[in-house]
């Protein structure tokens, strides 16, 4: 337990002046309670400001945190403390927020229920869109730069509406099967349901303290949220985001695990979860399974990233420490093949197509400048090609002969390769904005145009003709990350991840 708050002023009084010693945890706790807790929560789980726990801060370097505490963050409510606190005090606060609390904060189903906000009850908003557009060819573009999203017309490439999201969205937003609603998950566990026709949030709930991603069932009835904190999966009723069930993630011996990611497997009518700390894959059927009983599939190694073949009969997973991938037969519930995968393939971003009459899987690699092509009938790597650096996203579309892959990491992050799916060769390398990360391509419904992110505060979505690679339009955006086409996502296009 922490030292009691009450002892703190006495302690300070005895010393005569506030003394900051990075080693004095109680003093730092006191500073936090005095200056930060009002906005970030007494247990650091977040309030008006974001959660400040190590899991939540994994994308912010400590150096940057020190900068933010000292100087605040422009155009936000985060104030500057360099006038009020010494450099040593700021450093000790930074140390504190990167340290896990002695007791992991809880977030129960009652906390989830209490957090729920319903802005517009089901059926209270009109069923007719407030604008004219092809509703299947809309895009939602997530702009991480200022925690916003843009609803984009996929025919004219004109933004229809721009709105604020929760702080730091995490994992791709997911559509309802009819494309009317989109569900967002934030780093701090907030799930928001947005009505695309009326351009309004309809409900929100805080499902966890630190969330990885969310998936929506094929029938549209349930959303499932995969979490790092607490170690659980939360099932929500998509009508108003009420919690239906919290599934604690632990093995039969009671060892708990974080959830790396959760997916929906349409032909199986189930959700499938990848676990970070257990050698198991979980399948949770949502049809005829009112208790959401879990089917555990034991695997040889931790699988924190994986890919399904289009039938969802096989799962191919990559392990953290091994060069081998595992192929799991989902019906038999066991591993059937090993795939020779060097480095760290990003299977979650893999795509499939027919090559010389066979289905193949192509995946970039997070550690090496390399694309692997795997024959999905034999599970052998049939080819590897070199790229200008490790990639993150690979994308294509049924109607284009090309696959686009970024060079997300390293000095060549401003390049984008285009691969011919018929020859498995790079045919073009684009550099849309020198020095700025070019990433994440998504296609229009018909596959004729490719939209690419310039992942920068002074960024853009660049629209290309997908056949000639000619630039058509540049739409300014603030650090656009992913963009999501309603049709391609709701029809589970083989050229995009789900
Ligand atoms: C008046 C409310 C308020 C107070 C007081 C406050 N913060 Fe913040 N803080 C915020 C908000 C809001 C943000 C999110 C800013 C943004 O949108 O980028 C934030 C962001 C941060 C971040 C960056 C988090 C991230 O993931 O990018 C850190 C670190 C932080 N605050 C630390 C502190 C510390 C330490 C204190 C106390 C010394 C403190 N804050 C006091 C409101 C506050």
Short mmCIF file of C-alpha atoms and ligand atoms in Angstrom, two decimals:
data_model
loop_
_atom_site.label_atom_id
_atom_site.label_comp_id
_atom_site.label_asym_id
_atom_site.label_seq_id
_atom_site.Cartn_x
_atom_site.Cartn_y
_atom_site.Cartn_z
CA UNK A 1 0.00 0.00 0.00
CA UNK A 2 0.98 3.62 -0.44
CA UNK A 3 1.96 5.72 2.52
CA UNK A 4 -1.09 7.52 3.78
CA UNK A 5 -1.77 10.82 2.11
CA UNK A 6 -2.14 12.53 5.46
CA UNK A 7 1.43 11.94 6.48
CA UNK A 8 2.71 13.77 3.43
CA UNK A 9 2.26 17.45 4.45
CA UNK A 10 3.69 16.67 7.86
CA UNK A 11 6.70 15.11 6.28
CA UNK A 12 7.16 18.10 4.01
CA UNK A 13 6.73 20.50 6.94
CA UNK A 14 9.42 18.70 8.91
CA UNK A 15 11.87 19.20 6.11
CA UNK A 16 10.92 22.83 5.76
CA UNK A 17 10.53 22.84 1.96
CA UNK A 18 9.26 20.46 -0.70
CA UNK A 19 12.23 18.28 -1.46
CA UNK A 20 12.11 16.10 -4.51
CA UNK A 21 14.12 13.00 -4.32
CA UNK A 22 13.53 10.58 -7.16
CA UNK A 23 13.89 7.79 -4.65
CA UNK A 24 11.16 8.97 -2.34
CA UNK A 25 8.08 7.30 -3.69
CA UNK A 26 5.74 8.69 -1.04
CA UNK A 27 6.72 12.23 -1.86
CA UNK A 28 6.13 11.64 -5.55
CA UNK A 29 2.77 10.06 -4.82
CA UNK A 30 1.94 13.21 -2.92
CA UNK A 31 2.92 15.41 -5.84
CA UNK A 32 0.79 13.28 -8.13
CA UNK A 33 -2.24 13.56 -5.85
CA UNK A 34 -1.79 17.31 -5.57
CA UNK A 35 -1.11 18.22 -9.19
CA UNK A 36 -2.22 15.41 -11.46
CA UNK A 37 -4.88 13.20 -9.88
CA UNK A 38 -7.68 15.68 -10.56
CA UNK A 39 -7.38 15.06 -14.28
CA UNK A 40 -5.65 11.67 -14.50
CA UNK A 41 -7.45 9.90 -11.61
CA UNK A 42 -6.14 9.06 -8.14
CA UNK A 43 -5.19 5.56 -9.27
CA UNK A 44 -3.84 6.87 -12.60
CA UNK A 45 -6.57 5.07 -14.52
CA UNK A 46 -7.63 8.29 -16.23
CA UNK A 47 -10.48 10.75 -15.82
CA UNK A 48 -10.78 13.87 -17.94
CA UNK A 49 -7.13 13.24 -18.95
CA UNK A 50 -5.76 9.90 -20.21
CA UNK A 51 -4.64 6.97 -18.03
CA UNK A 52 -1.01 7.19 -16.88
CA UNK A 53 -0.05 3.54 -16.36
CA UNK A 54 2.90 1.75 -17.99
CA UNK A 55 0.65 -0.29 -20.31
CA UNK A 56 -1.07 2.85 -21.51
CA UNK A 57 2.17 4.74 -22.04
CA UNK A 58 3.92 2.11 -24.14
CA UNK A 59 3.94 4.41 -27.18
CA UNK A 60 5.24 7.47 -25.35
CA UNK A 61 8.95 7.65 -24.54
CA UNK A 62 9.81 8.77 -21.02
CA UNK A 63 11.76 11.69 -22.46
CA UNK A 64 8.60 12.88 -24.20
CA UNK A 65 6.58 12.44 -21.01
CA UNK A 66 9.05 14.69 -19.16
CA UNK A 67 8.67 17.25 -21.95
CA UNK A 68 4.84 17.07 -21.74
CA UNK A 69 4.80 17.45 -17.94
CA UNK A 70 7.20 20.39 -18.05
CA UNK A 71 5.73 22.28 -20.98
CA UNK A 72 2.19 20.95 -21.32
CA UNK A 73 0.67 20.04 -24.63
CA UNK A 74 -0.39 22.84 -26.95
CA UNK A 75 -4.08 23.10 -27.81
CA UNK A 76 -5.05 20.56 -25.11
CA UNK A 77 -5.95 20.82 -21.44
CA UNK A 78 -2.63 19.39 -20.30
CA UNK A 79 -0.97 22.28 -18.40
CA UNK A 80 2.75 23.07 -18.08
CA UNK A 81 4.39 22.39 -14.71
CA UNK A 82 7.91 23.76 -15.21
CA UNK A 83 7.06 26.87 -13.14
CA UNK A 84 5.48 24.90 -10.30
CA UNK A 85 7.74 21.87 -10.04
CA UNK A 86 11.48 21.39 -10.11
CA UNK A 87 13.23 19.38 -12.81
CA UNK A 88 13.83 16.63 -10.26
CA UNK A 89 10.17 16.56 -9.25
CA UNK A 90 9.09 16.30 -12.87
CA UNK A 91 11.58 13.48 -13.42
CA UNK A 92 10.28 11.63 -10.38
CA UNK A 93 6.69 12.02 -11.61
CA UNK A 94 7.76 10.59 -14.96
CA UNK A 95 9.35 7.65 -13.11
CA UNK A 96 6.14 7.16 -11.17
CA UNK A 97 3.85 6.95 -14.20
CA UNK A 98 6.07 4.34 -15.85
CA UNK A 99 5.93 2.18 -12.71
CA UNK A 100 3.10 -0.27 -12.20
CA UNK A 101 1.11 0.39 -9.01
CA UNK A 102 1.62 -2.22 -6.26
CA UNK A 103 -1.96 -3.38 -6.73
CA UNK A 104 -3.21 -3.66 -10.30
CA UNK A 105 -6.27 -1.42 -10.68
CA UNK A 106 -9.55 -3.29 -11.02
CA UNK A 107 -12.29 -2.63 -13.56
CA UNK A 108 -15.37 -4.71 -12.88
CA UNK A 109 -18.59 -5.21 -14.79
CA UNK A 110 -20.16 -2.67 -12.41
CA UNK A 111 -17.49 -0.11 -13.33
CA UNK A 112 -18.26 -0.82 -16.98
CA UNK A 113 -22.00 -0.35 -16.38
CA UNK A 114 -21.50 2.86 -14.46
CA UNK A 115 -19.36 4.32 -17.24
CA UNK A 116 -21.99 3.76 -19.93
CA UNK A 117 -23.40 6.88 -21.58
CA UNK A 118 -26.31 6.75 -24.00
CA UNK A 119 -26.61 9.89 -26.11
CA UNK A 120 -29.31 8.64 -28.47
CA UNK A 121 -31.33 5.53 -27.57
CA UNK A 122 -31.85 2.95 -30.32
CA UNK A 123 -34.37 4.09 -32.90
CA UNK A 124 -34.38 7.75 -31.84
CA UNK A 125 -32.36 9.01 -34.82
CA UNK A 126 -33.61 9.04 -38.44
CA UNK A 127 -32.76 6.07 -40.65
CA UNK A 128 -32.02 8.29 -43.61
CA UNK A 129 -28.52 9.73 -44.06
CA UNK A 130 -28.16 13.48 -43.71
CA UNK A 131 -26.14 13.72 -46.95
CA UNK A 132 -26.00 12.27 -50.45
CA UNK A 133 -23.28 9.71 -51.06
CA UNK A 134 -22.73 6.10 -52.02
CA UNK A 135 -23.00 4.64 -48.52
CA UNK A 136 -20.97 1.56 -49.42
CA UNK A 137 -18.05 3.62 -50.63
CA UNK A 138 -17.53 5.80 -47.57
CA UNK A 139 -14.29 5.84 -45.61
CA UNK A 140 -13.60 6.55 -41.99
CA UNK A 141 -10.08 7.99 -41.67
CA UNK A 142 -8.57 7.98 -38.18
CA UNK A 143 -6.46 11.04 -37.46
CA UNK A 144 -4.28 10.33 -34.44
CA UNK A 145 -2.70 13.78 -34.53
CA UNK A 146 -5.53 15.53 -32.75
CA UNK A 147 -7.73 12.54 -31.83
CA UNK A 148 -10.21 13.01 -34.64
CA UNK A 149 -11.79 11.05 -37.47
CA UNK A 150 -12.95 12.12 -40.91
CA UNK A 151 -15.89 10.68 -42.80
CA UNK A 152 -14.75 10.73 -46.43
CA UNK A 153 -16.78 10.34 -49.61
CA UNK A 154 -15.04 7.57 -51.60
CA UNK A 155 -16.38 8.77 -54.98
CA UNK A 156 -15.48 12.46 -54.76
CA UNK A 157 -12.75 12.23 -52.09
CA UNK A 158 -14.41 15.17 -50.33
CA UNK A 159 -14.57 15.04 -46.52
CA UNK A 160 -18.21 14.92 -45.36
CA UNK A 161 -17.61 15.50 -41.66
CA UNK A 162 -14.74 15.68 -39.17
CA UNK A 163 -15.28 14.87 -35.49
CA UNK A 164 -13.40 14.35 -32.22
CA UNK A 165 -12.77 10.82 -30.99
CA UNK A 166 -11.63 9.53 -27.61
CA UNK A 167 -7.94 9.95 -26.78
CA UNK A 168 -5.63 7.58 -28.75
CA UNK A 169 -7.74 5.14 -30.76
CA UNK A 170 -6.28 1.66 -30.85
CA UNK A 171 -6.88 -1.11 -33.40
CA UNK A 172 -9.08 -0.47 -36.40
CA UNK A 173 -12.66 0.80 -36.02
CA UNK A 174 -15.27 -1.81 -36.97
CA UNK A 175 -18.52 -1.39 -38.90
CA UNK A 176 -21.94 -2.85 -38.24
CA UNK A 177 -22.84 -5.33 -41.04
CA UNK A 178 -25.05 -2.74 -42.81
CA UNK A 179 -22.36 -0.07 -42.58
CA UNK A 180 -24.51 2.42 -40.67
CA UNK A 181 -22.55 2.35 -37.42
CA UNK A 182 -18.86 2.35 -36.66
CA UNK A 183 -17.35 1.25 -33.34
CA UNK A 184 -14.12 2.76 -32.08
CA UNK A 185 -11.84 1.45 -29.33
CA UNK A 186 -9.41 3.73 -27.51
CA UNK A 187 -6.15 2.93 -25.78
CA UNK A 188 -7.78 3.62 -22.42
CA UNK A 189 -10.64 1.20 -23.04
CA UNK A 190 -13.40 3.54 -24.23
CA UNK A 191 -15.70 2.00 -26.82
CA UNK A 192 -17.76 4.47 -28.85
CA UNK A 193 -20.63 3.76 -31.21
CA UNK A 194 -21.03 6.34 -33.97
CA UNK A 195 -23.99 6.70 -36.34
CA UNK A 196 -22.53 7.45 -39.78
CA UNK A 197 -25.92 8.49 -41.23
CA UNK A 198 -26.59 11.09 -38.53
CA UNK A 199 -22.94 11.88 -37.81
CA UNK A 200 -23.39 11.55 -34.06
CA UNK A 201 -22.09 9.36 -31.27
CA UNK A 202 -24.96 7.28 -29.95
CA UNK A 203 -23.37 5.47 -26.98
CA UNK A 204 -20.08 5.04 -25.15
CA UNK A 205 -18.79 2.74 -22.47
CA UNK A 206 -15.44 2.21 -20.79
CA UNK A 207 -14.81 -1.53 -21.17
CA UNK A 208 -11.32 -1.66 -19.63
CA UNK A 209 -8.34 0.36 -18.47
CA UNK A 210 -6.05 -0.58 -21.34
CA UNK A 211 -7.46 -2.05 -24.54
CA UNK A 212 -5.86 -3.63 -27.59
CA UNK A 213 -8.72 -3.81 -30.05
CA UNK A 214 -12.33 -4.63 -30.69
CA UNK A 215 -14.20 -6.95 -33.06
CA UNK A 216 -17.86 -7.06 -34.08
CA UNK A 217 -19.72 -10.34 -34.63
CA UNK A 218 -20.75 -11.19 -38.17
CA UNK A 219 -24.42 -10.92 -37.21
CA UNK A 220 -23.71 -7.49 -35.74
CA UNK A 221 -25.17 -8.32 -32.32
CA UNK A 222 -22.03 -8.30 -30.20
CA UNK A 223 -18.80 -6.42 -29.87
CA UNK A 224 -15.87 -8.02 -28.07
CA UNK A 225 -13.03 -6.03 -26.53
CA UNK A 226 -9.56 -7.53 -25.95
CA UNK A 227 -7.62 -6.01 -23.06
CA UNK A 228 -4.21 -5.76 -21.43
CA UNK A 229 -5.66 -4.31 -18.25
CA UNK A 230 -7.48 -6.09 -16.72
CA UNK A 231 -6.55 -9.44 -18.28
CA UNK A 232 -9.93 -10.05 -19.88
CA UNK A 233 -12.31 -10.01 -22.81
CA UNK A 234 -15.48 -7.95 -22.56
CA UNK A 235 -18.57 -8.73 -24.61
CA UNK A 236 -20.94 -5.83 -25.28
CA UNK A 237 -24.44 -5.66 -26.72
CA UNK A 238 -23.98 -3.50 -29.82
CA UNK A 239 -27.41 -1.86 -29.47
CA UNK A 240 -26.31 0.37 -26.60
CA UNK A 241 -22.90 -1.07 -25.58
CA UNK A 242 -24.23 -2.60 -22.36
CA UNK A 243 -21.82 -5.19 -20.98
CA UNK A 244 -23.08 -8.74 -21.53
CA UNK A 245 -20.18 -10.71 -20.13
CA UNK A 246 -16.65 -10.30 -18.80
CA UNK A 247 -14.43 -13.29 -19.52
CA UNK A 248 -11.33 -13.46 -17.36
CA UNK A 249 -8.41 -14.68 -19.41
CA UNK A 250 -6.55 -17.39 -17.55
CA UNK A 251 -5.49 -20.98 -18.06
CA UNK A 252 -6.82 -23.94 -16.12
CA UNK A 253 -4.17 -23.41 -13.44
CA UNK A 254 -5.29 -19.80 -12.96
CA UNK A 255 -2.38 -18.02 -14.68
CA UNK A 256 -3.77 -14.92 -16.33
CA UNK A 257 -2.83 -13.36 -19.64
CA UNK A 258 -3.10 -10.18 -21.61
CA UNK A 259 -5.06 -10.36 -24.87
CA UNK A 260 -2.95 -9.46 -27.92
CA UNK A 261 -5.89 -9.14 -30.28
CA UNK A 262 -9.37 -10.44 -30.91
CA UNK A 263 -10.92 -11.15 -34.31
CA UNK A 264 -14.23 -12.23 -35.73
CA UNK A 265 -14.38 -15.42 -37.82
CA UNK A 266 -17.57 -15.04 -39.92
CA UNK A 267 -18.01 -18.60 -41.27
CA UNK A 268 -17.44 -20.00 -37.78
CA UNK A 269 -19.83 -17.58 -36.04
CA UNK A 270 -17.18 -17.08 -33.42
CA UNK A 271 -14.59 -14.72 -32.00
CA UNK A 272 -10.96 -15.79 -31.84
CA UNK A 273 -8.47 -14.30 -29.40
CA UNK A 274 -4.67 -14.30 -29.43
CA UNK A 275 -3.15 -14.34 -25.95
CA UNK A 276 0.12 -12.72 -25.04
CA UNK A 277 1.13 -14.75 -21.99
CA UNK A 278 -0.48 -18.18 -22.48
CA UNK A 279 0.19 -20.87 -25.06
CA UNK A 280 -3.45 -21.02 -26.05
CA UNK A 281 -5.72 -19.64 -28.75
CA UNK A 282 -9.30 -19.02 -27.66
CA UNK A 283 -12.39 -19.48 -29.74
CA UNK A 284 -15.65 -18.06 -28.42
CA UNK A 285 -18.73 -19.03 -30.45
CA UNK A 286 -21.42 -16.35 -30.14
CA UNK A 287 -24.19 -18.33 -31.80
CA UNK A 288 -26.00 -20.84 -29.55
CA UNK A 289 -23.56 -20.18 -26.75
CA UNK A 290 -25.43 -17.88 -24.35
CA UNK A 291 -22.77 -18.32 -21.66
CA UNK A 292 -19.99 -17.50 -24.14
CA UNK A 293 -18.13 -20.67 -23.18
CA UNK A 294 -14.54 -20.67 -24.36
CA UNK A 295 -12.96 -23.33 -26.51
CA UNK A 296 -9.26 -23.51 -25.64
CA UNK A 297 -6.83 -24.58 -28.33
CA UNK A 298 -3.42 -25.41 -26.94
CA UNK A 299 -0.49 -24.41 -29.11
CA UNK A 300 3.28 -25.00 -28.95
CA UNK A 301 4.28 -21.42 -28.35
CA UNK A 302 2.88 -17.97 -27.58
CA UNK A 303 1.07 -16.62 -30.64
CA UNK A 304 0.75 -12.90 -30.41
CA UNK A 305 -0.04 -12.25 -34.03
CA UNK A 306 -1.92 -14.36 -36.52
CA UNK A 307 -3.75 -14.68 -39.80
CA UNK A 308 -6.66 -16.83 -41.02
CA UNK A 309 -7.06 -18.41 -44.41
CA UNK A 310 -10.18 -17.12 -46.19
CA UNK A 311 -12.25 -20.12 -45.03
CA UNK A 312 -11.19 -19.56 -41.40
CA UNK A 313 -10.30 -23.26 -41.22
CA UNK A 314 -6.63 -22.53 -40.60
CA UNK A 315 -4.88 -20.07 -38.45
CA UNK A 316 -1.24 -19.25 -38.99
CA UNK A 317 0.44 -17.71 -36.00
CA UNK A 318 3.85 -16.25 -35.27
CA UNK A 319 5.68 -16.57 -31.99
CA UNK A 320 7.79 -13.91 -30.38
CA UNK A 321 10.99 -15.83 -29.95
CA UNK A 322 10.93 -18.44 -32.65
CA UNK A 323 11.61 -18.26 -36.38
CA UNK A 324 8.83 -20.74 -36.99
CA UNK A 325 5.20 -20.06 -37.59
CA UNK A 326 2.53 -22.51 -36.53
CA UNK A 327 -0.46 -23.58 -38.60
CA UNK A 328 -3.42 -24.58 -36.48
CA UNK A 329 -6.33 -26.57 -37.89
CA UNK A 330 -9.25 -24.80 -36.25
CA UNK A 331 -11.67 -27.70 -36.60
CA UNK A 332 -9.28 -30.31 -35.22
CA UNK A 333 -8.04 -27.78 -32.66
CA UNK A 334 -4.40 -28.63 -33.09
CA UNK A 335 -1.21 -27.62 -34.82
CA UNK A 336 -0.64 -29.31 -38.16
CA UNK A 337 2.32 -27.54 -39.81
CA UNK A 338 5.35 -25.42 -39.09
CA UNK A 339 6.23 -22.57 -41.45
CA UNK A 340 9.75 -21.29 -41.80
CA UNK A 341 9.29 -17.59 -41.03
CA UNK A 342 12.45 -15.61 -40.42
CA UNK A 343 12.40 -12.37 -38.43
CA UNK A 344 9.04 -11.16 -37.19
CA UNK A 345 6.32 -11.40 -39.83
CA UNK A 346 3.36 -9.11 -39.36
CA UNK A 347 0.72 -11.73 -40.02
CA UNK A 348 -2.10 -9.54 -38.76
CA UNK A 349 -1.47 -7.43 -41.84
CA UNK A 350 -1.14 -10.36 -44.24
CA UNK A 351 -3.27 -10.61 -47.40
CA UNK A 352 -4.15 -13.45 -49.77
CA UNK A 353 -4.71 -13.94 -53.50
CA UNK A 354 -4.51 -16.64 -56.16
CA UNK A 355 -1.05 -17.07 -57.62
CA UNK A 356 -0.54 -19.66 -60.38
CA UNK A 357 -3.77 -21.34 -59.37
CA UNK A 358 -2.98 -21.54 -55.67
CA UNK A 359 -3.98 -19.41 -52.72
CA UNK A 360 -0.98 -17.59 -51.29
CA UNK A 361 -0.44 -15.45 -48.24
CA UNK A 362 1.88 -12.45 -48.36
CA UNK A 363 3.19 -10.80 -45.20
CA UNK A 364 5.58 -7.95 -44.43
CA UNK A 365 8.15 -8.27 -41.68
CA UNK A 366 8.47 -6.01 -38.64
CA UNK A 367 12.20 -6.60 -38.22
CA UNK A 368 13.57 -7.11 -41.71
CA UNK A 369 13.10 -5.48 -45.09
CA UNK A 370 11.42 -8.49 -46.51
CA UNK A 371 8.11 -9.83 -47.84
CA UNK A 372 7.36 -13.56 -47.56
CA UNK A 373 4.96 -15.38 -49.87
CA UNK A 374 3.51 -18.61 -48.49
CA UNK A 375 1.66 -21.29 -50.44
CA UNK A 376 -1.42 -21.98 -48.32
CA UNK A 377 -1.87 -25.52 -49.65
CA UNK A 378 1.59 -26.73 -48.55
CA UNK A 379 2.43 -23.99 -46.02
CA UNK A 380 5.84 -23.56 -47.63
CA UNK A 381 7.48 -20.20 -48.24
CA UNK A 382 7.66 -20.01 -52.02
CA UNK A 383 9.49 -16.71 -52.28
CA UNK A 384 11.01 -13.85 -50.31
CA UNK A 385 11.76 -10.44 -51.72
CA UNK A 386 13.89 -7.65 -50.31
CA UNK A 387 12.37 -4.26 -49.54
CA UNK A 388 13.86 -0.95 -48.41
CA UNK A 389 13.07 -1.70 -44.77
CA UNK A 390 10.65 -3.41 -42.35
CA UNK A 391 7.00 -2.94 -43.28
CA UNK A 392 3.83 -2.67 -41.26
CA UNK A 393 0.83 -2.71 -43.60
CA UNK A 394 0.31 -4.61 -46.82
CA UNK A 395 -2.87 -4.05 -48.81
CA UNK A 396 -4.56 -5.01 -52.05
CA UNK A 397 -8.02 -5.49 -53.54
CA UNK A 398 -9.73 -8.22 -55.59
CA UNK A 399 -9.89 -5.88 -58.62
CA UNK A 400 -6.25 -4.85 -58.79
CA UNK A 401 -3.16 -6.82 -59.85
CA UNK A 402 -1.03 -4.90 -57.35
CA UNK A 403 -0.29 -5.10 -53.64
CA UNK A 404 1.05 -2.05 -51.80
CA UNK A 405 3.41 -2.36 -48.86
CA UNK A 406 4.92 0.38 -46.73
CA UNK A 407 8.45 0.71 -45.33
CA UNK A 408 7.26 1.75 -41.91
CA UNK A 409 10.46 1.52 -39.90
CA UNK A 410 13.89 3.01 -40.47
CA UNK A 411 15.39 5.67 -42.71
CA UNK A 412 13.26 4.75 -45.74
CA UNK A 413 9.92 5.21 -43.98
CA UNK A 414 8.87 7.66 -46.69
CA UNK A 415 8.82 4.94 -49.37
CA UNK A 416 5.95 2.74 -50.54
CA UNK A 417 6.52 -0.35 -52.68
CA UNK A 418 4.05 -1.68 -55.22
CA UNK A 419 4.23 -5.40 -55.95
CA UNK A 420 2.78 -7.14 -58.98
CA UNK A 421 0.69 -10.02 -57.63
CA UNK A 422 1.29 -11.97 -60.87
CA UNK A 423 5.10 -11.94 -60.70
CA UNK A 424 5.74 -11.27 -56.98
CA UNK A 425 8.16 -8.51 -57.96
CA UNK A 426 8.34 -4.85 -56.93
CA UNK A 427 7.28 -2.85 -59.98
CA UNK A 428 7.29 0.65 -58.53
CA UNK A 429 8.45 2.52 -55.42
CA UNK A 430 6.73 5.79 -54.54
CA UNK A 431 7.99 8.60 -52.31
CA UNK A 432 4.93 10.81 -51.81
CA UNK A 433 6.39 13.15 -49.14
CA UNK A 434 10.16 12.97 -48.62
CA UNK A 435 11.09 12.55 -44.94
CA UNK A 436 7.52 11.74 -43.83
CA UNK A 437 6.21 8.24 -43.12
CA UNK A 438 4.05 6.86 -45.95
CA UNK A 439 1.81 4.08 -44.68
CA UNK A 440 -1.40 2.09 -44.78
CA UNK A 441 -3.12 1.86 -48.13
CA UNK A 442 -6.83 1.20 -48.50
CA UNK A 443 -8.78 0.89 -51.75
CA UNK A 444 -12.09 2.27 -52.89
CA UNK A 445 -14.98 -0.18 -53.18
CA UNK A 446 -14.18 -0.90 -56.87
CA UNK A 447 -10.42 -1.15 -56.33
CA UNK A 448 -9.71 1.67 -58.81
CA UNK A 449 -8.15 4.07 -56.34
CA UNK A 450 -5.63 3.54 -53.56
CA UNK A 451 -5.62 5.90 -50.56
CA UNK A 452 -2.35 6.28 -48.67
CA UNK A 453 -1.52 8.01 -45.37
CA UNK A 454 1.23 10.56 -44.89
CA UNK A 455 1.57 9.77 -41.18
CA UNK A 456 2.58 13.20 -39.95
CA UNK A 457 1.07 16.14 -38.02
CA UNK A 458 1.32 18.06 -41.28
CA UNK A 459 0.12 15.02 -43.18
CA UNK A 460 -2.40 13.99 -45.82
CA UNK A 461 -4.33 11.21 -47.41
CA UNK A 462 -3.00 10.84 -50.95
CA UNK A 463 -5.32 9.32 -53.54
CA UNK A 464 -3.69 7.34 -56.37
CA UNK A 465 -5.03 5.81 -59.53
CA UNK A 466 -4.46 2.15 -58.60
CA UNK A 467 -3.52 1.19 -62.17
CA UNK A 468 -1.29 4.03 -63.31
CA UNK A 469 0.02 5.00 -59.82
CA UNK A 470 -0.66 8.61 -60.74
CA UNK A 471 -1.55 10.98 -57.89
CA UNK A 472 -5.15 12.19 -58.12
CA UNK A 473 -5.61 14.22 -54.95
CA UNK A 474 -4.01 15.16 -51.63
CA UNK A 475 -6.36 15.76 -48.69
CA UNK A 476 -4.62 17.47 -45.72
CA UNK A 477 -4.99 15.53 -42.44
CA UNK A 478 -3.36 15.42 -38.99
CA UNK A 479 -1.37 12.20 -38.66
CA UNK A 480 -3.88 10.02 -40.50
CA UNK A 481 -3.28 6.40 -39.55
CA UNK A 482 -5.80 3.90 -40.86
CA UNK A 483 -8.62 4.42 -43.31
CA UNK A 484 -11.50 2.01 -43.59
CA UNK A 485 -13.77 1.49 -46.57
CA UNK A 486 -17.28 0.39 -45.61
CA UNK A 487 -17.70 -2.12 -48.46
CA UNK A 488 -14.22 -3.67 -48.26
CA UNK A 489 -14.47 -4.10 -44.51
CA UNK A 490 -18.04 -5.37 -44.28
CA UNK A 491 -17.44 -7.88 -47.12
CA UNK A 492 -14.12 -9.06 -45.65
CA UNK A 493 -12.11 -8.30 -48.78
CA UNK A 494 -9.07 -10.57 -49.08
CA UNK A 495 -6.89 -7.56 -49.75
CA UNK A 496 -7.29 -6.03 -46.30
CA UNK A 497 -7.02 -7.15 -42.70
CA UNK A 498 -10.09 -7.51 -40.53
C1 LIG B 1 -6.21 20.15 -16.10
C2 LIG B 1 -6.07 18.75 -16.33
C3 LIG B 1 -4.72 18.11 -16.26
C4 LIG B 1 -3.79 18.16 -15.24
C5 LIG B 1 -3.88 18.93 -13.93
C6 LIG B 1 -2.71 17.31 -15.64
N1 LIG B 1 -2.96 16.77 -16.87
FE1 LIG B 1 -1.72 15.57 -17.91
N2 LIG B 1 -2.99 15.58 -19.48
C7 LIG B 1 -4.23 16.18 -19.50
C8 LIG B 1 -4.86 15.95 -20.78
C9 LIG B 1 -6.24 16.41 -21.21
C10 LIG B 1 -3.94 15.22 -21.55
C11 LIG B 1 -4.11 14.74 -23.01
C12 LIG B 1 -3.52 15.77 -23.93
C13 LIG B 1 -3.66 15.42 -25.40
O1 LIG B 1 -4.79 15.48 -25.90
O2 LIG B 1 -2.64 15.09 -26.02
C14 LIG B 1 -2.78 15.01 -20.70
C15 LIG B 1 -1.65 14.32 -21.11
C16 LIG B 1 -0.61 13.97 -20.28
C17 LIG B 1 0.49 13.14 -20.66
C18 LIG B 1 0.71 12.52 -22.05
C19 LIG B 1 -0.02 11.20 -22.12
C20 LIG B 1 0.08 10.54 -23.47
O3 LIG B 1 -0.21 9.35 -23.54
O4 LIG B 1 0.41 11.20 -24.47
C21 LIG B 1 1.29 12.99 -19.57
C22 LIG B 1 2.57 12.19 -19.50
C23 LIG B 1 0.68 13.75 -18.50
N3 LIG B 1 -0.47 14.32 -18.98
C24 LIG B 1 1.18 13.84 -17.21
C25 LIG B 1 0.65 14.66 -16.22
C26 LIG B 1 1.23 14.83 -14.92
C27 LIG B 1 2.46 14.08 -14.40
C28 LIG B 1 0.49 15.76 -14.28
C29 LIG B 1 0.72 16.34 -12.92
C30 LIG B 1 2.00 16.96 -12.70
C31 LIG B 1 -0.60 16.14 -15.18
N4 LIG B 1 -0.46 15.46 -16.34
C32 LIG B 1 -1.58 17.06 -14.88
C33 LIG B 1 -4.80 16.90 -18.47
C34 LIG B 1 -4.16 17.22 -17.29
#
